[in-house]
Amino acid sequence: MALNNSISHTILKRLLPLVALLLIPTGCRISYKLNGSALDYTVYKSIAIGNFPIRAALVYPPLQQTFENALLDYVQRNTRLQTTDNTGAADLQMEGEITNYSLSPQAVGADAYASQTRLTISVRVRYTDNRDDSKDIDQTFSAYRDFPASEMLTDVQDQLCTEISDELVELIFNSTLGNW
């Protein structure tokens, strides 16, 4: 009888971890999306992305096109939504304006002159979910880049605007379509 109990005990010790492992996958479910989008494509099929005119005191005209193209490209690359110009027929809408484009001195050197300059861009976004009003957003997003004060803004402006636009687009996507 002692031999049978010993064998039964050994079998149970080996089977218990296996049973526990089999129960874990059914007990919880891990879900993630590689593109960061949290959209239900059975509900959402289209998005209208409007213009983002510059309403800032300082105006750099190419910024509007740079930002709008970055936003449109990012949405098309990371979702299956169809883009449309017809805001009335779209499931989702995104529009707004560039509200700030400013320069400010940052680090001050030993000679009392700024050694770094910061370019800051802010964009106000109105995101409308025509299927669920509770997901609507009206928010301002800001990003900046510092550059050496010894460089002329005109020499680094295009690159900085592209970098800042890309960061703003990610922030906007994550707060709206990414549902972070």
Tab-separated table of C-alpha atoms in Angstrom:
chain	number	residue	atom	x	y	z
A	1	MET	CA	0.000	0.000	0.000
A	2	ALA	CA	2.881	2.357	0.779
A	3	LEU	CA	4.314	1.770	-2.696
A	4	ASN	CA	1.025	2.740	-4.386
A	5	ASN	CA	0.810	5.969	-2.320
A	6	SER	CA	4.370	6.834	-3.235
A	7	ILE	CA	3.699	6.303	-6.956
A	8	SER	CA	0.452	8.277	-6.780
A	9	HIS	CA	2.201	11.102	-4.936
A	10	THR	CA	5.005	11.211	-7.560
A	11	ILE	CA	2.507	11.246	-10.426
A	12	LEU	CA	0.528	14.067	-8.795
A	13	LYS	CA	3.687	16.108	-8.230
A	14	ARG	CA	4.504	15.832	-11.937
A	15	LEU	CA	0.982	16.415	-13.249
A	16	LEU	CA	0.114	19.399	-11.042
A	17	PRO	CA	2.481	21.848	-12.819
A	18	LEU	CA	1.215	20.630	-16.208
A	19	VAL	CA	-2.409	21.156	-15.216
A	20	ALA	CA	-1.558	24.621	-13.902
A	21	LEU	CA	0.142	25.507	-17.195
A	22	LEU	CA	-2.875	24.337	-19.168
A	23	LEU	CA	-5.202	26.498	-17.087
A	24	ILE	CA	-3.178	29.707	-17.436
A	25	PRO	CA	-3.866	30.356	-21.165
A	26	THR	CA	-7.596	29.866	-20.648
A	27	GLY	CA	-7.632	32.000	-17.506
A	28	CYS	CA	-6.210	35.167	-19.042
A	29	ARG	CA	-5.868	36.622	-22.476
A	30	ILE	CA	-3.095	38.878	-23.685
A	31	SER	CA	-4.103	41.197	-26.480
A	32	TYR	CA	-2.012	43.770	-28.292
A	33	LYS	CA	-1.886	45.490	-31.628
A	34	LEU	CA	1.382	46.084	-33.406
A	35	ASN	CA	0.430	49.488	-34.785
A	36	GLY	CA	-0.917	50.981	-31.602
A	37	SER	CA	-4.376	51.505	-33.084
A	38	ALA	CA	-7.301	50.538	-30.863
A	39	LEU	CA	-10.081	50.844	-33.423
A	40	ASP	CA	-12.928	48.434	-34.050
A	41	TYR	CA	-12.926	48.266	-37.838
A	42	THR	CA	-16.426	46.812	-37.891
A	43	VAL	CA	-17.609	50.191	-36.526
A	44	TYR	CA	-15.055	52.648	-37.918
A	45	LYS	CA	-14.402	52.700	-41.646
A	46	SER	CA	-13.469	56.284	-42.536
A	47	ILE	CA	-11.767	59.416	-41.274
A	48	ALA	CA	-11.781	62.987	-42.525
A	49	ILE	CA	-8.605	64.923	-41.787
A	50	GLY	CA	-9.120	68.628	-42.270
A	51	ASN	CA	-6.677	71.460	-42.735
A	52	PHE	CA	-4.510	72.773	-39.909
A	53	PRO	CA	-4.002	76.458	-40.729
A	54	ILE	CA	-1.322	78.433	-38.932
A	55	ARG	CA	-2.828	80.774	-36.331
A	56	ALA	CA	0.462	81.550	-34.570
A	57	ALA	CA	2.029	85.005	-34.261
A	58	LEU	CA	5.172	83.791	-36.039
A	59	VAL	CA	4.403	82.052	-39.330
A	60	TYR	CA	6.560	79.587	-41.253
A	61	PRO	CA	4.354	78.756	-44.274
A	62	PRO	CA	5.798	75.286	-45.127
A	63	LEU	CA	4.928	74.060	-41.620
A	64	GLN	CA	1.238	73.601	-42.415
A	65	GLN	CA	1.911	71.271	-45.347
A	66	THR	CA	4.655	69.420	-43.448
A	67	PHE	CA	2.366	68.761	-40.487
A	68	GLU	CA	-0.719	67.836	-42.544
A	69	ASN	CA	1.266	65.403	-44.707
A	70	ALA	CA	2.872	63.775	-41.649
A	71	LEU	CA	-0.524	63.325	-39.973
A	72	LEU	CA	-2.207	61.911	-43.065
A	73	ASP	CA	0.698	59.544	-43.816
A	74	TYR	CA	0.819	58.285	-40.228
A	75	VAL	CA	-2.920	57.574	-40.111
A	76	GLN	CA	-2.812	55.772	-43.462
A	77	ARG	CA	0.217	53.701	-42.421
A	78	ASN	CA	-1.120	52.722	-39.003
A	79	THR	CA	-4.840	52.167	-39.584
A	80	ARG	CA	-7.129	50.617	-42.158
A	81	LEU	CA	-9.379	53.686	-42.221
A	82	GLN	CA	-10.305	55.201	-45.550
A	83	THR	CA	-9.537	58.907	-45.710
A	84	THR	CA	-12.211	61.165	-47.111
A	85	ASP	CA	-12.768	64.872	-47.669
A	86	ASN	CA	-16.471	64.562	-46.836
A	87	THR	CA	-16.607	65.369	-43.117
A	88	GLY	CA	-20.339	64.658	-42.929
A	89	ALA	CA	-19.943	61.064	-44.076
A	90	ALA	CA	-16.826	60.160	-42.053
A	91	ASP	CA	-16.983	58.050	-38.908
A	92	LEU	CA	-14.126	60.089	-37.422
A	93	GLN	CA	-12.986	63.672	-37.981
A	94	MET	CA	-9.770	65.447	-37.123
A	95	GLU	CA	-9.194	69.152	-37.604
A	96	GLY	CA	-7.555	72.046	-35.859
A	97	GLU	CA	-4.891	74.715	-36.171
A	98	ILE	CA	-1.242	75.374	-35.474
A	99	THR	CA	-1.481	77.764	-32.535
A	100	ASN	CA	2.158	78.367	-31.631
A	101	TYR	CA	5.443	78.602	-33.477
A	102	SER	CA	7.950	80.290	-31.218
A	103	LEU	CA	11.625	80.645	-30.429
A	104	SER	CA	13.010	81.080	-26.933
A	105	PRO	CA	16.537	81.238	-25.534
A	106	GLN	CA	17.449	78.311	-23.285
A	107	ALA	CA	20.906	77.675	-21.897
A	108	VAL	CA	22.886	80.794	-21.060
A	109	GLY	CA	26.645	80.601	-21.545
A	110	ALA	CA	29.440	82.200	-19.509
A	111	ASP	CA	29.274	85.280	-21.719
A	112	ALA	CA	25.601	85.854	-20.735
A	113	TYR	CA	24.373	84.960	-24.234
A	114	ALA	CA	22.057	82.060	-25.004
A	115	SER	CA	23.936	78.991	-26.137
A	116	GLN	CA	20.740	77.089	-27.063
A	117	THR	CA	17.524	78.175	-28.718
A	118	ARG	CA	14.254	76.256	-28.464
A	119	LEU	CA	11.736	76.006	-31.295
A	120	THR	CA	8.293	75.128	-29.927
A	121	ILE	CA	5.265	74.190	-32.016
A	122	SER	CA	1.746	73.705	-30.616
A	123	VAL	CA	-1.234	72.245	-32.428
A	124	ARG	CA	-4.833	72.357	-31.273
A	125	VAL	CA	-6.744	69.267	-32.384
A	126	ARG	CA	-10.473	68.718	-32.448
A	127	TYR	CA	-11.145	64.993	-32.789
A	128	THR	CA	-14.748	63.994	-33.317
A	129	ASP	CA	-16.003	60.434	-33.064
A	130	ASN	CA	-19.344	60.455	-34.901
A	131	ARG	CA	-20.199	57.038	-33.432
A	132	ASP	CA	-19.380	57.779	-29.768
A	133	ASP	CA	-19.423	61.373	-28.476
A	134	SER	CA	-17.642	60.349	-25.252
A	135	LYS	CA	-14.416	59.863	-27.254
A	136	ASP	CA	-14.358	63.424	-28.647
A	137	ILE	CA	-11.208	65.401	-27.856
A	138	ASP	CA	-10.362	69.096	-28.054
A	139	GLN	CA	-6.762	69.341	-26.911
A	140	THR	CA	-3.533	71.224	-27.589
A	141	PHE	CA	-0.329	69.271	-28.150
A	142	SER	CA	3.153	70.797	-27.970
A	143	ALA	CA	6.642	69.632	-28.850
A	144	TYR	CA	10.008	71.341	-29.155
A	145	ARG	CA	13.585	70.942	-30.283
A	146	ASP	CA	16.657	72.771	-29.070
A	147	PHE	CA	19.426	73.826	-31.418
A	148	PRO	CA	22.716	75.689	-30.929
A	149	ALA	CA	22.251	79.460	-30.865
A	150	SER	CA	25.282	79.707	-33.126
A	151	GLU	CA	23.171	78.199	-35.959
A	152	MET	CA	20.726	80.259	-37.974
A	153	LEU	CA	17.098	79.180	-37.729
A	154	THR	CA	16.848	79.223	-41.532
A	155	ASP	CA	19.567	76.538	-41.691
A	156	VAL	CA	17.828	74.075	-39.348
A	157	GLN	CA	14.161	75.082	-39.642
A	158	ASP	CA	13.020	72.455	-42.154
A	159	GLN	CA	14.639	69.587	-40.267
A	160	LEU	CA	13.316	70.786	-36.899
A	161	CYS	CA	9.791	71.266	-38.262
A	162	THR	CA	9.822	67.715	-39.644
A	163	GLU	CA	11.060	66.242	-36.355
A	164	ILE	CA	8.587	68.222	-34.267
A	165	SER	CA	5.704	67.412	-36.635
A	166	ASP	CA	6.510	63.697	-36.398
A	167	GLU	CA	6.473	63.870	-32.593
A	168	LEU	CA	3.209	65.835	-32.558
A	169	VAL	CA	1.594	63.346	-34.930
A	170	GLU	CA	2.540	60.461	-32.629
A	171	LEU	CA	1.149	62.278	-29.593
A	172	ILE	CA	-2.081	63.077	-31.438
A	173	PHE	CA	-2.454	59.540	-32.801
A	174	ASN	CA	-1.921	57.979	-29.375
A	175	SER	CA	-4.499	60.289	-27.762
A	176	THR	CA	-7.134	59.815	-30.444
A	177	LEU	CA	-6.956	56.752	-32.674
A	178	GLY	CA	-4.496	54.873	-30.493
A	179	ASN	CA	-6.821	55.310	-27.501
A	180	TRP	CA	-3.939	55.422	-25.001
